[in-house]
Amino acid sequence: MKGEGKDAEKEPEPKVAEDKKIKPPRTFAGDLGISLELIHNGIVTKEVRLVNRALRNISWQRRRMGVADLLKMVKLVLKNTPYKERLVGMLEGQQQSEDVEMAPPPLPNGVAAPSSHSPSPFPFHEHHFDIIMPECEIYLGILVVTHFVDKKLTQKAVSGADLVVSRAKSYNRRSLDPLTARAYFCLSRAYELDGRLSEIREDLMAAYRTASLHHDLVGQATQLNLLLRNYLAYNLYEMALKLVSKTTFPENLRSSAQYARYLFYIGRIKAVQLEYSDAHGKLTTAIRKAPQGPKTARGFRLAATKMAIVVELLMGDIPDRSTFNQEELKKSLSAYEAIVQAVRTGDLHSFKNVMDSNEDLFKRDGTLFLIRRLQSNVIKAGLRLINLSYSRISLADVAMKLGLDSAADAEGIVGKAILDGVIEASIDHDKQYVQSKANTDVYASDEPLKAFHKRVYFCLQLHNDAVKAMQYPDEKTDDAEEAEIRRQREKEILAQAGEEEGGDDMDFF
Amino acid sequence: MATADAVQKFNMLREEYNGACDINKCKALLNEMKVLIAQFPSVALPPPSEVSQKELLIARETLEYGAFLSVRNEDVQSFERYVVQLKMYYYDYSKELPPSQRQLIILGMYLLHLLSSNRIGEFHTELELIPSELRSNVNLKFPVALEQHLMDGNYNKVINAKTNVPLPQYSFFMDRLVSTVRHKVAACLEKSYPSVDIAFALRALMLDTEEDLKRFAESENQRKQEQGAFEIRWEVKERLEFQQVMTQKPEISSTELLHHTIAYATELERIV
């Protein structure tokens, strides 16, 4: 906070570097410079958005950086502190082990090295470092941990994440909030890979409390999601539900990525508790809120789509065919398509076959327990078909068609289906047959009214949400300088919109 | 030292439970035990400084006796409380403690209890907590299969299950489950059949005599009258008949329509 006030008058200066940034070629060092520049600008102008953008660059950087690059940057940017020493120590250890593995030093590192030495691709003014040293420390720390995570060095990732998070906690700067949130994210990921997720539950809880007290929206959203993920990883649905009911997801949060994840977790909880229509609503919104690019967040969308398909089946609906025709998801959804086919035709045998042959897949996806529950839906679908094709059929035949053990079993099941309104029929116990009733006229009831109301209501809701989501420019626009700033900002928004389309991989895993 | 005391009391409790099993005596012992357990350093909050396996084992077994006693005493609520406490030992300490041989029985009973109280959502939440390799155990398979039958509407199988309960302790919950199921069957019967013969009705509703059936029919009629959804009346003659009570045709509720229209108007006003 102090730093922000002091440097407010320097404001216009860093803008120059901004314009240059689109220039190719992108190198790791150059990109890092841009990120730090963005963070600096963000703090000086109090625009959290810029910091978020810097964080979004991580997904580009993580794919290009090598240990040598990282090591160089850490040495160059950070001041001498025990924190730096430990980061350097970790990186050097990693570098040595890599060198041992492959005798000639890896080529990409060698290529990147000279470019980071030459001053031009690193457009960052050194004196800026002083003001945002804590941010630099955490940003680089995040990069280091991300690197370890990517390289599956779980032990290192865990100790690195511990280090970064404790360092972030030691500062009391609100400008660090988005970075801290990301650091926690890395922490959770590292522990998850190490299979020790339950150990950090208390830490996350404390961090959530701190974030709430500081009105740190990003922090709140991140911690809440991490906690939910933590609980769900251990099937602690009850605890997760309690957490959800006691907390609210921060409104006015820009990042729809976090919101999508939140919805996804809630959808899962609701699905376990048999509240299918609720769950389905949450899951479809989650899919809609997730980034739409074909490559970004594919895993997330896949998981959410799978869950949504099964839940929709459980509700007694058949998912749209187009769900399975999405180019990038098509292959992964084939097992689910088979399930849908089985449910649609009401064939208990083929359902069992599909379930048995794909059991491992479903288990991995965490949908097995839901698919097990589908059995009664398969029966219902089968009954519905029978009901449509026969006006009168003996119970023994029903049992045979559905693959049930006895006519007595069939009698109970038909009874329940009639009660649930799945079929319109009556049973004659003495003569052992099911007699279908003529379909009642729905247009004589208030069903059309309800359906119509539901649609109108949806449209109105959509309109209201759209109005709420609109952004208006700030009130005062008299100053020439402010106009300049505003133009700048609009440009950024445009650029950001373009980038956001690309989405943020990192927010999903 | 609390532990030495507790061990002594615990042995007394175990003897009493396995021997004469006087419920009141056991309860008194249990209460004393619970006070002692609360003082164990391993159990106390905030997080235990050192986890003593011995203390935790005693605590766990005491609670298990408590759960069994509540079942014997037909006290469902206290059973639920014991199970909630036990879950900590079963799941959170699963690494520190050897698994208890009573664990699956108690969890199975708990699942049955949830099923018999028609708390299907919680049933599934609870089931998800149980590791999949344990689920093949016969004590747990039983409630899981029952749930499947209930969901399918296969009441015939539920009735059969009543006669081959895997453990004597389960029968208390089975009896409760039967009364829940009875009401579900009743709802199915009246919707699906114009009339059924008495013998079938008795079997389907799990009743013994015609008198019971008459009483049940009476209570059904009364219940529906009170709830104001009196569409079908039960009558026991030579057969059990379900008579349609004449109701008016469903009308389009004008107030609802009014509300909707006014709401649309307000929204439109806001848009324009």
Coordinates of C-alpha atoms in Angstrom, one line a residue, chain B:
Chain B
M1 CA -4.4 -41.3 35.7
A2 CA -7.6 -41.4 33.6
T3 CA -6.4 -44.2 31.4
A4 CA -5.9 -46.8 34.1
D5 CA -9.4 -45.9 35.5
A6 CA -10.8 -46.2 32.0
V7 CA -9.3 -49.6 31.4
Q8 CA -10.9 -50.9 34.5
K9 CA -14.3 -49.5 33.7
F10 CA -13.9 -50.7 30.2
N11 CA -13.4 -54.3 31.3
M12 CA -16.4 -54.0 33.5
L13 CA -18.4 -52.8 30.6
R14 CA -17.2 -55.5 28.3
E15 CA -18.0 -58.2 30.8
E16 CA -21.4 -56.7 31.4
Y17 CA -22.2 -56.5 27.7
N18 CA -21.1 -60.0 26.8
G19 CA -22.6 -61.5 30.0
A20 CA -25.9 -60.5 31.5
C21 CA -26.2 -57.4 29.5
D22 CA -28.5 -55.5 31.8
I23 CA -29.3 -52.4 29.7
N24 CA -29.5 -50.0 32.6
K25 CA -26.3 -51.2 34.1
C26 CA -24.5 -51.0 30.8
K27 CA -25.9 -47.5 30.2
A28 CA -24.6 -46.3 33.5
L29 CA -21.2 -47.7 32.8
L30 CA -21.2 -46.2 29.3
N31 CA -21.9 -42.8 30.7
E32 CA -19.0 -43.0 33.1
M33 CA -16.8 -44.2 30.3
K34 CA -17.7 -41.3 28.1
V35 CA -16.6 -38.9 30.7
L36 CA -13.3 -40.7 31.1
I37 CA -12.8 -40.8 27.3
A38 CA -13.3 -37.1 27.0
Q39 CA -10.3 -36.7 29.3
F40 CA -8.0 -38.8 27.2
P41 CA -5.1 -36.7 25.8
S42 CA -5.5 -38.4 22.4
V43 CA -9.1 -37.4 22.1
A44 CA -9.1 -33.9 23.5
L45 CA -9.2 -30.9 21.2
P46 CA -7.2 -29.0 19.9
P47 CA -5.3 -31.6 18.0
P48 CA -3.9 -34.3 20.2
S49 CA -0.3 -33.9 21.1
E50 CA 0.4 -37.6 21.0
V51 CA -1.9 -40.3 19.7
S52 CA -2.0 -43.2 21.9
Q53 CA -3.3 -46.2 20.1
K54 CA -4.5 -47.8 23.3
E55 CA -6.7 -44.9 24.3
L56 CA -8.2 -44.7 20.9
L57 CA -8.9 -48.4 20.8
I58 CA -10.7 -48.2 24.1
A59 CA -12.6 -45.1 23.0
R60 CA -13.6 -46.8 19.8
E61 CA -14.8 -50.0 21.4
T62 CA -16.8 -48.2 24.0
L63 CA -18.6 -46.3 21.4
E64 CA -19.2 -49.5 19.5
Y65 CA -20.8 -51.0 22.6
G66 CA -22.8 -47.8 22.9
A67 CA -24.1 -48.2 19.4
F68 CA -25.1 -51.9 19.9
L69 CA -26.8 -51.0 23.1
S70 CA -28.8 -48.3 21.5
V71 CA -30.0 -50.7 18.9
R72 CA -31.0 -53.2 21.6
N73 CA -32.7 -50.4 23.4
E74 CA -34.4 -49.4 20.2
D75 CA -33.1 -45.8 20.6
V76 CA -32.5 -44.7 17.0
Q77 CA -31.3 -41.2 17.9
S78 CA -28.6 -42.3 20.3
F79 CA -27.5 -44.9 17.7
E80 CA -27.0 -42.2 15.2
R81 CA -25.0 -40.1 17.6
Y82 CA -22.7 -43.0 18.4
V83 CA -22.1 -43.7 14.7
V84 CA -21.3 -40.1 14.0
Q85 CA -18.6 -40.2 16.7
L86 CA -17.4 -43.6 15.5
K87 CA -16.9 -42.3 12.0
M88 CA -13.9 -40.3 13.2
Y89 CA -12.2 -43.5 14.4
Y90 CA -13.1 -45.5 11.3
Y91 CA -12.0 -43.0 8.7
D92 CA -9.7 -40.3 10.1
Y93 CA -7.7 -42.8 12.2
S94 CA -7.8 -45.5 9.6
K95 CA -4.0 -45.5 9.3
E96 CA -3.2 -45.5 13.0
L97 CA -5.7 -48.1 14.1
P98 CA -6.2 -51.7 13.1
P99 CA -9.7 -52.0 11.5
S100 CA -12.4 -53.0 13.9
Q101 CA -14.3 -56.2 13.3
R102 CA -17.5 -54.5 14.3
Q103 CA -17.0 -51.6 11.8
L104 CA -18.8 -53.2 8.9
I105 CA -21.7 -54.3 11.1
I106 CA -22.2 -50.9 12.5
L107 CA -21.9 -49.1 9.1
G108 CA -24.3 -51.6 7.6
M109 CA -26.8 -50.9 10.4
Y110 CA -26.3 -47.2 9.8
L111 CA -27.0 -47.6 6.1
L112 CA -30.1 -49.6 6.9
H113 CA -31.2 -46.9 9.3
L114 CA -30.8 -44.2 6.7
L115 CA -32.7 -46.3 4.3
S116 CA -35.5 -47.0 6.7
S117 CA -35.9 -43.3 7.5
N118 CA -36.1 -42.6 3.8
R119 CA -32.9 -40.5 3.8
I120 CA -31.7 -41.8 0.5
G121 CA -29.4 -38.8 -0.2
E122 CA -27.5 -39.3 3.0
F123 CA -27.4 -43.0 2.3
H124 CA -25.5 -42.3 -0.8
T125 CA -23.2 -39.8 0.8
E126 CA -22.4 -42.3 3.5
L127 CA -21.9 -45.1 1.0
E128 CA -19.3 -43.1 -1.0
L129 CA -17.2 -42.8 2.1
I130 CA -16.8 -46.5 2.4
P131 CA -13.8 -47.8 0.4
S132 CA -14.9 -49.9 -2.6
E133 CA -13.0 -52.9 -1.4
L134 CA -15.1 -53.1 1.7
R135 CA -18.4 -52.8 -0.1
S136 CA -18.3 -56.4 -1.3
N137 CA -18.7 -57.5 2.4
V138 CA -22.0 -59.3 2.9
N139 CA -23.0 -56.9 5.8
L140 CA -22.8 -54.0 3.5
K141 CA -24.0 -55.7 0.3
F142 CA -27.3 -56.3 2.0
P143 CA -28.4 -52.6 2.5
V144 CA -26.9 -51.7 -0.9
A145 CA -29.0 -54.4 -2.7
L146 CA -32.0 -53.3 -0.7
E147 CA -31.6 -49.8 -1.9
Q148 CA -31.4 -50.9 -5.5
H149 CA -34.6 -52.9 -5.1
L150 CA -36.4 -50.0 -3.5
M151 CA -35.3 -47.7 -6.3
D152 CA -36.5 -50.2 -8.9
G153 CA -39.8 -50.7 -7.1
N154 CA -39.0 -54.4 -6.7
Y155 CA -40.8 -54.7 -3.4
N156 CA -41.1 -58.4 -3.8
K157 CA -37.4 -58.8 -3.2
V158 CA -37.6 -56.5 -0.2
I159 CA -40.2 -58.8 1.3
N160 CA -38.0 -61.8 0.6
A161 CA -35.0 -60.1 2.1
K162 CA -36.8 -59.8 5.4
T163 CA -36.5 -63.5 5.9
N164 CA -32.8 -63.8 5.3
V165 CA -31.2 -60.9 7.2
P166 CA -27.4 -61.5 7.5
L167 CA -27.2 -60.5 11.2
P168 CA -29.7 -60.6 14.0
Q169 CA -28.9 -56.9 14.8
Y170 CA -30.3 -55.9 11.5
S171 CA -33.8 -57.0 12.1
F172 CA -34.6 -54.0 14.2
F173 CA -33.9 -51.7 11.3
M174 CA -35.6 -54.2 8.9
D175 CA -38.8 -53.8 10.9
R176 CA -38.6 -50.1 10.5
L177 CA -37.8 -50.4 6.9
V178 CA -40.9 -52.6 6.4
S179 CA -43.2 -49.9 7.7
T180 CA -41.6 -47.4 5.3
V181 CA -42.0 -49.7 2.4
R182 CA -45.5 -50.6 3.4
H183 CA -46.6 -47.0 2.7
K184 CA -44.8 -47.0 -0.6
V185 CA -46.4 -50.3 -1.6
A186 CA -49.8 -48.9 -0.6
A187 CA -49.3 -45.9 -2.9
C188 CA -48.4 -48.2 -5.8
L189 CA -51.4 -50.5 -5.2
E190 CA -54.0 -47.8 -5.2
K191 CA -52.7 -46.3 -8.4
S192 CA -52.2 -49.5 -10.3
Y193 CA -55.0 -51.8 -9.5
P194 CA -58.8 -51.3 -9.5
S195 CA -59.0 -54.1 -7.0
V196 CA -56.9 -57.0 -5.6
D197 CA -57.7 -60.1 -3.7
I198 CA -57.2 -60.1 0.0
A199 CA -54.5 -62.7 0.1
F200 CA -52.3 -60.8 -2.3
A201 CA -52.9 -57.5 -0.5
L202 CA -51.8 -59.1 2.8
R203 CA -48.6 -60.4 1.3
A204 CA -47.8 -57.2 -0.6
L205 CA -48.4 -55.0 2.4
M206 CA -46.7 -57.4 4.7
L207 CA -49.7 -57.8 7.0
D208 CA -50.8 -60.9 8.8
T209 CA -54.6 -60.9 9.1
E210 CA -57.6 -59.4 7.5
E211 CA -58.2 -57.4 10.6
D212 CA -54.8 -55.7 10.2
L213 CA -55.7 -54.9 6.6
K214 CA -58.9 -53.3 7.6
R215 CA -57.1 -51.2 10.2
F216 CA -54.5 -50.2 7.7
A217 CA -57.1 -49.3 5.1
E218 CA -58.9 -47.2 7.7
S219 CA -55.7 -45.3 8.6
E220 CA -54.8 -44.8 5.0
N221 CA -58.2 -43.2 4.3
Q222 CA -57.9 -41.0 7.4
R223 CA -54.4 -39.9 6.5
K224 CA -55.3 -38.9 3.0
Q225 CA -58.4 -37.1 4.2
E226 CA -56.3 -35.1 6.6
Q227 CA -53.8 -34.2 3.9
G228 CA -56.6 -33.1 1.6
A229 CA -55.5 -35.4 -1.3
F230 CA -58.4 -37.7 -1.0
E231 CA -58.8 -39.3 -4.5
I232 CA -58.9 -43.0 -3.8
R233 CA -60.8 -44.7 -1.0
W234 CA -59.8 -48.1 0.3
E235 CA -62.6 -50.5 0.9
V236 CA -62.2 -54.0 2.3
K237 CA -65.0 -56.4 1.1
E238 CA -64.4 -59.8 -0.5
R239 CA -61.6 -58.0 -2.2
L240 CA -59.6 -54.9 -1.4
E241 CA -61.1 -52.2 -3.6
F242 CA -59.8 -48.8 -4.5
Q243 CA -62.7 -46.5 -5.3
Q244 CA -62.2 -43.3 -7.2
V245 CA -63.5 -40.4 -5.2
M246 CA -65.0 -37.9 -7.7
T247 CA -62.8 -34.9 -8.0
Q248 CA -63.3 -31.9 -10.1
K249 CA -61.4 -31.7 -13.3
P250 CA -58.1 -29.9 -13.0
E251 CA -58.7 -26.2 -13.5
I252 CA -56.3 -23.7 -14.6
S253 CA -55.6 -21.7 -11.5
S254 CA -56.5 -18.2 -12.2
T255 CA -54.5 -16.6 -9.4
E256 CA -51.4 -18.2 -10.6
L257 CA -52.1 -17.1 -14.2
L258 CA -52.7 -13.6 -12.8
H259 CA -49.4 -13.6 -10.9
H260 CA -47.5 -14.7 -14.0
T261 CA -49.0 -12.1 -16.3
I262 CA -48.4 -9.3 -13.8
A263 CA -44.9 -10.4 -13.4
Y264 CA -44.3 -10.4 -17.1
A265 CA -45.8 -6.9 -17.4
T266 CA -43.5 -5.6 -14.7
E267 CA -40.4 -7.1 -16.3
L268 CA -41.4 -5.8 -19.7
E269 CA -41.9 -2.3 -18.2
R270 CA -38.4 -2.5 -16.9
I271 CA -37.0 -3.4 -20.2
V272 CA -38.8 -0.7 -22.2

